[in-house]
Short mmCIF file of N, CA and C in Angstrom, two decimals:
data_model
loop_
_atom_site.label_atom_id
_atom_site.label_comp_id
_atom_site.label_asym_id
_atom_site.label_seq_id
_atom_site.Cartn_x
_atom_site.Cartn_y
_atom_site.Cartn_z
N MET A 1 0.86 -1.18 0.00
CA MET A 1 0.00 0.00 0.00
C MET A 1 0.90 1.23 0.00
N LYS A 2 0.82 2.01 -1.07
CA LYS A 2 1.62 3.23 -1.17
C LYS A 2 1.18 4.26 -0.15
N ASN A 3 -0.09 4.56 -0.15
CA ASN A 3 -0.64 5.39 0.93
C ASN A 3 -2.05 4.91 1.20
N GLY A 4 -2.47 5.09 2.41
CA GLY A 4 -3.79 4.63 2.81
C GLY A 4 -4.00 4.87 4.28
N LEU A 5 -5.10 4.34 4.76
CA LEU A 5 -5.53 4.57 6.14
C LEU A 5 -5.52 3.26 6.91
N LEU A 6 -4.81 3.25 8.01
CA LEU A 6 -4.81 2.10 8.92
C LEU A 6 -5.58 2.51 10.16
N ILE A 7 -6.64 1.78 10.45
CA ILE A 7 -7.57 2.15 11.50
C ILE A 7 -7.40 1.18 12.67
N PHE A 8 -6.72 1.62 13.71
CA PHE A 8 -6.51 0.78 14.89
C PHE A 8 -7.68 0.95 15.85
N SER A 9 -8.16 -0.17 16.36
CA SER A 9 -9.25 -0.18 17.32
C SER A 9 -8.95 -1.23 18.38
N ALA A 10 -9.32 -0.93 19.62
CA ALA A 10 -9.11 -1.91 20.68
C ALA A 10 -9.50 -1.31 22.02
N PRO A 11 -9.87 -2.17 22.96
CA PRO A 11 -10.08 -1.68 24.32
C PRO A 11 -8.79 -1.09 24.91
N SER A 12 -8.92 -0.17 25.81
CA SER A 12 -7.77 0.43 26.48
C SER A 12 -6.91 -0.66 27.12
N GLY A 13 -5.60 -0.47 27.04
CA GLY A 13 -4.68 -1.39 27.69
C GLY A 13 -4.39 -2.66 26.92
N SER A 14 -4.87 -2.76 25.69
CA SER A 14 -4.67 -3.98 24.92
C SER A 14 -3.31 -4.02 24.20
N GLY A 15 -2.65 -2.89 24.09
CA GLY A 15 -1.39 -2.81 23.37
C GLY A 15 -1.49 -2.08 22.04
N LYS A 16 -2.65 -1.56 21.76
CA LYS A 16 -2.95 -0.89 20.49
C LYS A 16 -1.99 0.27 20.20
N SER A 17 -1.81 1.17 21.13
CA SER A 17 -0.97 2.35 20.89
C SER A 17 0.50 1.96 20.70
N THR A 18 0.96 1.00 21.44
CA THR A 18 2.34 0.55 21.31
C THR A 18 2.59 0.00 19.91
N ILE A 19 1.68 -0.82 19.43
CA ILE A 19 1.81 -1.40 18.09
C ILE A 19 1.65 -0.31 17.02
N ALA A 20 0.66 0.56 17.19
CA ALA A 20 0.42 1.61 16.19
C ALA A 20 1.61 2.55 16.08
N ARG A 21 2.21 2.92 17.20
CA ARG A 21 3.39 3.80 17.16
C ARG A 21 4.57 3.11 16.46
N ALA A 22 4.78 1.84 16.78
CA ALA A 22 5.88 1.10 16.14
C ALA A 22 5.67 1.01 14.64
N LEU A 23 4.44 0.78 14.21
CA LEU A 23 4.13 0.72 12.79
C LEU A 23 4.32 2.09 12.14
N ALA A 24 3.89 3.15 12.80
CA ALA A 24 4.05 4.51 12.26
C ALA A 24 5.53 4.82 12.03
N GLN A 25 6.36 4.42 12.97
CA GLN A 25 7.80 4.63 12.82
C GLN A 25 8.35 3.84 11.64
N ARG A 26 7.93 2.61 11.53
CA ARG A 26 8.42 1.76 10.43
C ARG A 26 8.00 2.32 9.07
N LEU A 27 6.77 2.78 8.96
CA LEU A 27 6.25 3.25 7.68
C LEU A 27 6.52 4.72 7.42
N GLY A 28 6.91 5.46 8.43
CA GLY A 28 7.02 6.92 8.29
C GLY A 28 5.64 7.54 8.10
N ALA A 29 4.66 6.97 8.77
CA ALA A 29 3.26 7.38 8.60
C ALA A 29 2.88 8.49 9.57
N VAL A 30 1.83 9.20 9.22
CA VAL A 30 1.21 10.16 10.13
C VAL A 30 0.47 9.36 11.19
N TYR A 31 0.69 9.71 12.45
CA TYR A 31 0.10 8.98 13.58
C TYR A 31 -0.88 9.89 14.29
N LEU A 32 -2.16 9.51 14.32
CA LEU A 32 -3.20 10.31 14.97
C LEU A 32 -3.80 9.52 16.12
N ARG A 33 -3.51 9.97 17.32
CA ARG A 33 -3.99 9.29 18.53
C ARG A 33 -5.10 10.14 19.16
N ILE A 34 -6.25 9.53 19.32
CA ILE A 34 -7.39 10.25 19.89
C ILE A 34 -7.08 10.78 21.29
N ASP A 35 -6.40 10.01 22.12
CA ASP A 35 -6.07 10.48 23.47
C ASP A 35 -5.29 11.79 23.43
N THR A 36 -4.34 11.90 22.52
CA THR A 36 -3.54 13.12 22.39
C THR A 36 -4.41 14.29 21.95
N ILE A 37 -5.25 14.05 20.95
CA ILE A 37 -6.13 15.09 20.42
C ILE A 37 -7.10 15.57 21.51
N GLU A 38 -7.75 14.62 22.18
CA GLU A 38 -8.73 14.99 23.20
C GLU A 38 -8.09 15.72 24.37
N GLN A 39 -6.90 15.28 24.78
CA GLN A 39 -6.25 15.96 25.90
C GLN A 39 -5.83 17.37 25.52
N ALA A 40 -5.42 17.57 24.27
CA ALA A 40 -5.07 18.92 23.80
C ALA A 40 -6.30 19.83 23.82
N ILE A 41 -7.45 19.28 23.42
CA ILE A 41 -8.70 20.06 23.46
C ILE A 41 -9.05 20.43 24.90
N ARG A 42 -8.95 19.46 25.81
CA ARG A 42 -9.23 19.73 27.23
C ARG A 42 -8.30 20.82 27.77
N ALA A 43 -7.02 20.72 27.44
CA ALA A 43 -6.05 21.70 27.93
C ALA A 43 -6.36 23.09 27.37
N ALA A 44 -6.74 23.16 26.10
CA ALA A 44 -7.07 24.45 25.49
C ALA A 44 -8.31 25.07 26.14
N GLU A 45 -9.26 24.21 26.50
CA GLU A 45 -10.49 24.68 27.13
C GLU A 45 -10.36 24.80 28.64
N GLN A 46 -9.25 24.33 29.17
CA GLN A 46 -9.00 24.30 30.62
C GLN A 46 -10.16 23.64 31.35
N ALA A 47 -10.50 22.45 30.86
CA ALA A 47 -11.62 21.70 31.44
C ALA A 47 -11.29 20.22 31.47
N ASP A 48 -11.92 19.50 32.38
CA ASP A 48 -11.74 18.05 32.48
C ASP A 48 -13.00 17.30 32.09
N ASN A 49 -13.84 17.93 31.30
CA ASN A 49 -15.13 17.33 30.98
C ASN A 49 -15.00 16.16 30.01
N GLU A 50 -16.08 15.38 29.92
CA GLU A 50 -16.15 14.31 28.93
C GLU A 50 -16.07 14.93 27.56
N MET A 51 -15.39 14.28 26.66
CA MET A 51 -15.09 14.88 25.38
C MET A 51 -16.23 14.79 24.37
N GLY A 52 -16.96 13.69 24.33
CA GLY A 52 -17.94 13.54 23.26
C GLY A 52 -17.21 13.26 21.96
N PRO A 53 -17.80 13.65 20.83
CA PRO A 53 -17.21 13.30 19.54
C PRO A 53 -16.13 14.27 19.03
N ALA A 54 -15.83 15.33 19.75
CA ALA A 54 -14.92 16.36 19.23
C ALA A 54 -13.57 15.79 18.79
N GLY A 55 -12.96 14.95 19.60
CA GLY A 55 -11.66 14.39 19.24
C GLY A 55 -11.70 13.58 17.96
N TYR A 56 -12.78 12.83 17.79
CA TYR A 56 -12.91 12.03 16.57
C TYR A 56 -13.08 12.94 15.36
N PHE A 57 -13.84 14.02 15.48
CA PHE A 57 -14.02 14.93 14.35
C PHE A 57 -12.71 15.61 13.96
N VAL A 58 -11.89 15.96 14.94
CA VAL A 58 -10.57 16.51 14.64
C VAL A 58 -9.74 15.45 13.91
N ALA A 59 -9.74 14.22 14.41
CA ALA A 59 -8.97 13.14 13.77
C ALA A 59 -9.45 12.90 12.35
N TYR A 60 -10.76 12.92 12.12
CA TYR A 60 -11.28 12.72 10.76
C TYR A 60 -10.74 13.79 9.81
N GLY A 61 -10.76 15.03 10.24
CA GLY A 61 -10.27 16.12 9.39
C GLY A 61 -8.78 16.00 9.11
N LEU A 62 -8.00 15.69 10.14
CA LEU A 62 -6.56 15.53 9.96
C LEU A 62 -6.25 14.32 9.08
N ALA A 63 -6.98 13.23 9.26
CA ALA A 63 -6.77 12.04 8.44
C ALA A 63 -7.06 12.36 6.98
N ARG A 64 -8.20 12.97 6.71
CA ARG A 64 -8.58 13.30 5.33
C ARG A 64 -7.52 14.18 4.67
N GLU A 65 -7.09 15.22 5.37
CA GLU A 65 -6.12 16.14 4.80
C GLU A 65 -4.78 15.46 4.50
N ASN A 66 -4.29 14.65 5.43
CA ASN A 66 -3.01 13.97 5.23
C ASN A 66 -3.09 12.88 4.18
N LEU A 67 -4.22 12.19 4.09
CA LEU A 67 -4.40 11.21 3.02
C LEU A 67 -4.40 11.90 1.66
N ALA A 68 -5.07 13.03 1.56
CA ALA A 68 -5.12 13.78 0.30
C ALA A 68 -3.72 14.27 -0.11
N LEU A 69 -2.84 14.46 0.85
CA LEU A 69 -1.46 14.87 0.56
C LEU A 69 -0.58 13.68 0.15
N GLY A 70 -1.15 12.48 0.19
CA GLY A 70 -0.40 11.29 -0.20
C GLY A 70 0.25 10.54 0.93
N SER A 71 -0.05 10.90 2.16
CA SER A 71 0.54 10.23 3.32
C SER A 71 -0.22 8.97 3.70
N THR A 72 0.49 8.06 4.31
CA THR A 72 -0.15 6.95 5.00
C THR A 72 -0.52 7.48 6.38
N VAL A 73 -1.73 7.18 6.83
CA VAL A 73 -2.21 7.68 8.11
C VAL A 73 -2.62 6.50 8.99
N ILE A 74 -2.19 6.55 10.24
CA ILE A 74 -2.56 5.54 11.23
C ILE A 74 -3.38 6.23 12.30
N THR A 75 -4.61 5.76 12.50
CA THR A 75 -5.45 6.29 13.57
C THR A 75 -5.44 5.32 14.73
N ASP A 76 -5.41 5.85 15.94
CA ASP A 76 -5.29 5.05 17.16
C ASP A 76 -6.35 5.51 18.14
N SER A 77 -7.36 4.67 18.32
CA SER A 77 -8.43 4.99 19.27
C SER A 77 -9.15 3.70 19.66
N VAL A 78 -9.89 3.77 20.75
CA VAL A 78 -10.69 2.61 21.13
C VAL A 78 -11.65 2.29 19.99
N ASN A 79 -12.22 3.31 19.38
CA ASN A 79 -13.07 3.13 18.21
C ASN A 79 -14.13 2.06 18.48
N PRO A 80 -14.92 2.23 19.54
CA PRO A 80 -15.75 1.14 20.03
C PRO A 80 -17.06 0.91 19.29
N ILE A 81 -17.46 1.86 18.45
CA ILE A 81 -18.78 1.71 17.84
C ILE A 81 -18.68 1.70 16.31
N GLN A 82 -19.65 1.07 15.70
CA GLN A 82 -19.67 0.94 14.25
C GLN A 82 -19.67 2.30 13.55
N LEU A 83 -20.33 3.27 14.13
CA LEU A 83 -20.41 4.61 13.54
C LEU A 83 -19.02 5.21 13.30
N THR A 84 -18.13 5.13 14.29
CA THR A 84 -16.80 5.71 14.13
C THR A 84 -15.96 4.89 13.15
N ARG A 85 -16.11 3.58 13.18
CA ARG A 85 -15.38 2.73 12.24
C ARG A 85 -15.81 3.06 10.81
N ASP A 86 -17.12 3.21 10.61
CA ASP A 86 -17.64 3.54 9.27
C ASP A 86 -17.16 4.91 8.81
N ALA A 87 -17.07 5.86 9.74
CA ALA A 87 -16.63 7.21 9.37
C ALA A 87 -15.21 7.18 8.80
N TYR A 88 -14.33 6.39 9.40
CA TYR A 88 -12.97 6.28 8.87
C TYR A 88 -12.98 5.67 7.47
N HIS A 89 -13.82 4.66 7.26
CA HIS A 89 -13.91 4.05 5.93
C HIS A 89 -14.40 5.07 4.90
N GLU A 90 -15.37 5.88 5.29
CA GLU A 90 -15.89 6.89 4.37
C GLU A 90 -14.81 7.92 4.01
N ILE A 91 -13.97 8.27 4.96
CA ILE A 91 -12.86 9.19 4.68
C ILE A 91 -11.93 8.58 3.64
N ALA A 92 -11.56 7.32 3.82
CA ALA A 92 -10.67 6.67 2.85
C ALA A 92 -11.33 6.63 1.47
N ARG A 93 -12.61 6.28 1.42
CA ARG A 93 -13.34 6.25 0.13
C ARG A 93 -13.36 7.63 -0.52
N SER A 94 -13.60 8.66 0.30
CA SER A 94 -13.72 10.01 -0.26
C SER A 94 -12.41 10.51 -0.87
N VAL A 95 -11.29 10.01 -0.36
CA VAL A 95 -9.98 10.42 -0.87
C VAL A 95 -9.48 9.43 -1.93
N GLY A 96 -10.12 8.27 -2.00
CA GLY A 96 -9.73 7.28 -3.00
C GLY A 96 -8.53 6.46 -2.62
N VAL A 97 -8.40 6.16 -1.33
CA VAL A 97 -7.28 5.34 -0.86
C VAL A 97 -7.82 4.10 -0.15
N PRO A 98 -7.01 3.04 -0.10
CA PRO A 98 -7.44 1.85 0.62
C PRO A 98 -7.34 2.06 2.13
N CYS A 99 -8.04 1.21 2.87
CA CYS A 99 -7.93 1.25 4.32
C CYS A 99 -7.88 -0.17 4.86
N LEU A 100 -7.31 -0.31 6.03
CA LEU A 100 -7.20 -1.60 6.70
C LEU A 100 -7.60 -1.40 8.16
N ASP A 101 -8.57 -2.19 8.61
CA ASP A 101 -8.94 -2.20 10.02
C ASP A 101 -8.02 -3.15 10.75
N VAL A 102 -7.49 -2.69 11.88
CA VAL A 102 -6.64 -3.52 12.73
C VAL A 102 -7.25 -3.49 14.13
N GLU A 103 -7.70 -4.65 14.59
CA GLU A 103 -8.23 -4.75 15.94
C GLU A 103 -7.21 -5.48 16.80
N VAL A 104 -6.83 -4.85 17.90
CA VAL A 104 -5.90 -5.47 18.83
C VAL A 104 -6.70 -5.98 20.01
N ILE A 105 -6.48 -7.25 20.34
CA ILE A 105 -7.12 -7.84 21.51
C ILE A 105 -6.05 -8.34 22.46
N CYS A 106 -6.42 -8.57 23.68
CA CYS A 106 -5.56 -9.25 24.64
C CYS A 106 -6.40 -10.40 25.19
N SER A 107 -6.13 -11.59 24.70
CA SER A 107 -6.96 -12.75 25.03
C SER A 107 -6.76 -13.26 26.46
N ASN A 108 -5.78 -12.73 27.13
CA ASN A 108 -5.49 -13.14 28.51
C ASN A 108 -6.01 -12.05 29.45
N PRO A 109 -7.18 -12.26 30.07
CA PRO A 109 -7.75 -11.20 30.93
C PRO A 109 -6.84 -10.78 32.08
N LYS A 110 -6.09 -11.72 32.64
CA LYS A 110 -5.19 -11.38 33.74
C LYS A 110 -4.09 -10.43 33.26
N LEU A 111 -3.51 -10.74 32.12
CA LEU A 111 -2.48 -9.87 31.53
C LEU A 111 -3.06 -8.52 31.16
N HIS A 112 -4.24 -8.52 30.55
CA HIS A 112 -4.89 -7.27 30.17
C HIS A 112 -5.11 -6.39 31.40
N ARG A 113 -5.63 -6.98 32.46
CA ARG A 113 -5.87 -6.21 33.68
C ARG A 113 -4.55 -5.66 34.24
N GLU A 114 -3.51 -6.48 34.25
CA GLU A 114 -2.20 -6.01 34.72
C GLU A 114 -1.72 -4.80 33.93
N ARG A 115 -1.90 -4.88 32.61
CA ARG A 115 -1.49 -3.76 31.76
C ARG A 115 -2.27 -2.50 32.10
N VAL A 116 -3.57 -2.64 32.25
CA VAL A 116 -4.41 -1.47 32.57
C VAL A 116 -4.01 -0.88 33.92
N GLU A 117 -3.80 -1.73 34.90
CA GLU A 117 -3.51 -1.25 36.26
C GLU A 117 -2.09 -0.73 36.43
N ASN A 118 -1.18 -1.09 35.52
CA ASN A 118 0.22 -0.68 35.67
C ASN A 118 0.70 0.30 34.60
N ARG A 119 -0.22 0.79 33.79
CA ARG A 119 0.18 1.75 32.75
C ARG A 119 0.61 3.06 33.37
N THR A 120 1.51 3.72 32.68
CA THR A 120 1.90 5.06 33.11
C THR A 120 1.38 6.04 32.07
N VAL A 121 1.04 7.20 32.53
CA VAL A 121 0.50 8.25 31.66
C VAL A 121 1.63 8.78 30.79
N ASP A 122 1.40 8.81 29.48
CA ASP A 122 2.40 9.36 28.56
C ASP A 122 1.92 10.64 27.89
N ILE A 123 0.75 11.12 28.32
CA ILE A 123 0.20 12.39 27.83
C ILE A 123 -0.13 13.22 29.06
N GLU A 124 0.51 14.37 29.19
CA GLU A 124 0.31 15.19 30.39
C GLU A 124 -1.16 15.50 30.60
N GLY A 125 -1.63 15.21 31.83
CA GLY A 125 -3.00 15.53 32.22
C GLY A 125 -4.02 14.46 31.89
N LEU A 126 -3.64 13.44 31.12
CA LEU A 126 -4.59 12.40 30.73
C LEU A 126 -4.92 11.50 31.91
N ALA A 127 -6.21 11.30 32.17
CA ALA A 127 -6.65 10.36 33.21
C ALA A 127 -6.94 9.02 32.53
N LEU A 128 -6.16 8.02 32.88
CA LEU A 128 -6.34 6.69 32.29
C LEU A 128 -7.52 5.97 32.94
N PRO A 129 -8.25 5.18 32.16
CA PRO A 129 -9.37 4.43 32.74
C PRO A 129 -8.86 3.30 33.64
N ASP A 130 -9.62 2.99 34.68
CA ASP A 130 -9.27 1.85 35.51
C ASP A 130 -9.87 0.58 34.89
N TRP A 131 -9.57 -0.57 35.47
CA TRP A 131 -10.01 -1.85 34.93
C TRP A 131 -11.53 -1.91 34.82
N GLN A 132 -12.23 -1.42 35.83
CA GLN A 132 -13.70 -1.46 35.80
C GLN A 132 -14.24 -0.67 34.61
N ALA A 133 -13.68 0.49 34.36
CA ALA A 133 -14.11 1.30 33.22
C ALA A 133 -13.82 0.59 31.89
N VAL A 134 -12.70 -0.09 31.82
CA VAL A 134 -12.34 -0.80 30.58
C VAL A 134 -13.34 -1.93 30.30
N ILE A 135 -13.66 -2.72 31.32
CA ILE A 135 -14.55 -3.87 31.07
C ILE A 135 -16.01 -3.46 30.93
N GLU A 136 -16.39 -2.29 31.44
CA GLU A 136 -17.77 -1.83 31.32
C GLU A 136 -18.03 -1.01 30.06
N ARG A 137 -17.00 -0.63 29.34
CA ARG A 137 -17.18 0.21 28.15
C ARG A 137 -17.89 -0.58 27.05
N ASP A 138 -18.83 0.07 26.41
CA ASP A 138 -19.54 -0.54 25.30
C ASP A 138 -18.59 -0.66 24.11
N TYR A 139 -18.28 -1.88 23.73
CA TYR A 139 -17.40 -2.14 22.59
C TYR A 139 -18.18 -3.05 21.65
N GLN A 140 -18.75 -2.44 20.61
CA GLN A 140 -19.68 -3.15 19.73
C GLN A 140 -18.97 -4.19 18.86
N PRO A 141 -19.68 -5.28 18.57
CA PRO A 141 -19.11 -6.31 17.69
C PRO A 141 -18.86 -5.75 16.30
N TRP A 142 -17.96 -6.38 15.60
CA TRP A 142 -17.58 -5.96 14.26
C TRP A 142 -18.51 -6.57 13.23
N ASP A 143 -18.69 -5.88 12.10
CA ASP A 143 -19.51 -6.42 11.02
C ASP A 143 -18.71 -6.48 9.72
N ARG A 144 -17.38 -6.35 9.81
CA ARG A 144 -16.57 -6.39 8.59
C ARG A 144 -15.26 -7.12 8.88
N GLU A 145 -14.59 -7.46 7.79
CA GLU A 145 -13.28 -8.10 7.89
C GLU A 145 -12.29 -7.13 8.53
N ARG A 146 -11.35 -7.68 9.25
CA ARG A 146 -10.31 -6.88 9.87
C ARG A 146 -9.14 -7.80 10.21
N LEU A 147 -8.01 -7.21 10.43
CA LEU A 147 -6.85 -7.95 10.90
C LEU A 147 -6.90 -7.93 12.42
N VAL A 148 -6.97 -9.10 13.04
CA VAL A 148 -7.03 -9.19 14.50
C VAL A 148 -5.66 -9.65 15.01
N LEU A 149 -5.10 -8.87 15.91
CA LEU A 149 -3.81 -9.18 16.52
C LEU A 149 -4.01 -9.40 18.01
N ASP A 150 -3.51 -10.51 18.51
CA ASP A 150 -3.63 -10.83 19.93
C ASP A 150 -2.32 -10.48 20.63
N SER A 151 -2.33 -9.40 21.38
CA SER A 151 -1.12 -8.94 22.05
C SER A 151 -0.69 -9.83 23.21
N ALA A 152 -1.54 -10.79 23.57
CA ALA A 152 -1.15 -11.76 24.60
C ALA A 152 -0.24 -12.84 24.02
N THR A 153 -0.29 -13.01 22.71
CA THR A 153 0.50 -14.08 22.07
C THR A 153 1.51 -13.55 21.06
N LEU A 154 1.37 -12.31 20.63
CA LEU A 154 2.29 -11.72 19.64
C LEU A 154 3.07 -10.58 20.26
N SER A 155 4.34 -10.49 19.94
CA SER A 155 5.14 -9.33 20.37
C SER A 155 4.78 -8.14 19.50
N VAL A 156 5.25 -6.98 19.88
CA VAL A 156 5.03 -5.78 19.07
C VAL A 156 5.64 -5.99 17.68
N THR A 157 6.85 -6.51 17.63
CA THR A 157 7.52 -6.76 16.35
C THR A 157 6.73 -7.74 15.49
N GLN A 158 6.25 -8.81 16.08
CA GLN A 158 5.45 -9.78 15.33
C GLN A 158 4.15 -9.15 14.82
N SER A 159 3.55 -8.32 15.62
CA SER A 159 2.32 -7.63 15.21
C SER A 159 2.58 -6.71 14.02
N VAL A 160 3.65 -5.94 14.10
CA VAL A 160 4.01 -5.04 13.01
C VAL A 160 4.29 -5.84 11.73
N GLU A 161 4.95 -6.97 11.87
CA GLU A 161 5.24 -7.82 10.70
C GLU A 161 3.95 -8.35 10.08
N LYS A 162 2.98 -8.73 10.90
CA LYS A 162 1.70 -9.21 10.38
C LYS A 162 0.97 -8.10 9.62
N ILE A 163 1.03 -6.89 10.13
CA ILE A 163 0.39 -5.77 9.43
C ILE A 163 1.12 -5.50 8.12
N ALA A 164 2.45 -5.50 8.15
CA ALA A 164 3.23 -5.26 6.92
C ALA A 164 2.89 -6.32 5.87
N ALA A 165 2.73 -7.56 6.29
CA ALA A 165 2.36 -8.63 5.35
C ALA A 165 0.97 -8.37 4.76
N ALA A 166 0.05 -7.92 5.60
CA ALA A 166 -1.31 -7.61 5.11
C ALA A 166 -1.28 -6.44 4.14
N LEU A 167 -0.44 -5.46 4.38
CA LEU A 167 -0.35 -4.29 3.51
C LEU A 167 0.28 -4.64 2.16
N ALA A 168 1.07 -5.70 2.13
CA ALA A 168 1.71 -6.11 0.87
C ALA A 168 0.71 -6.74 -0.09
N LYS A 169 -0.44 -7.17 0.42
CA LYS A 169 -1.49 -7.75 -0.40
C LYS A 169 -2.43 -6.65 -0.85
N PRO A 170 -3.10 -6.84 -1.99
CA PRO A 170 -4.10 -5.83 -2.41
C PRO A 170 -5.22 -5.71 -1.38
N LEU A 171 -5.58 -4.47 -1.04
CA LEU A 171 -6.65 -4.25 -0.07
C LEU A 171 -7.96 -4.01 -0.77
#
């Protein structure tokens, strides 16, 4: 894939951001992380309120613009509902580029919980969800093909290699 959109989705603490960042470095891609966007909006507004869709709308605009410039774009968010997943696909269609959905899971609940409870904040001011919030979040089932990576069984390097192999095939 010369340029296109890679749409990362996963529950918090699954390893999604770690894999997405490693892939962005390997590809020299634009990396758009919803947590970074939303925290910047909160800081600008000097508020700690719930964000709503604002962060996603900013990401959609940035993704569209960078795709139109010929860049590969990686989006990184929980992306828990079909509506947001569809919006990213529509952006890729509107610009005429392929897209690949990447869902990261952690099939080992004990490991997933450990990751959630032991994460450190890498964005100033960001409040990370606790384990209860992660397991109670509405994460809708998928209705389309996607590349599923299990971070409980694959290393970051192995995950990146699987994505690179998928990108080498026609999308």
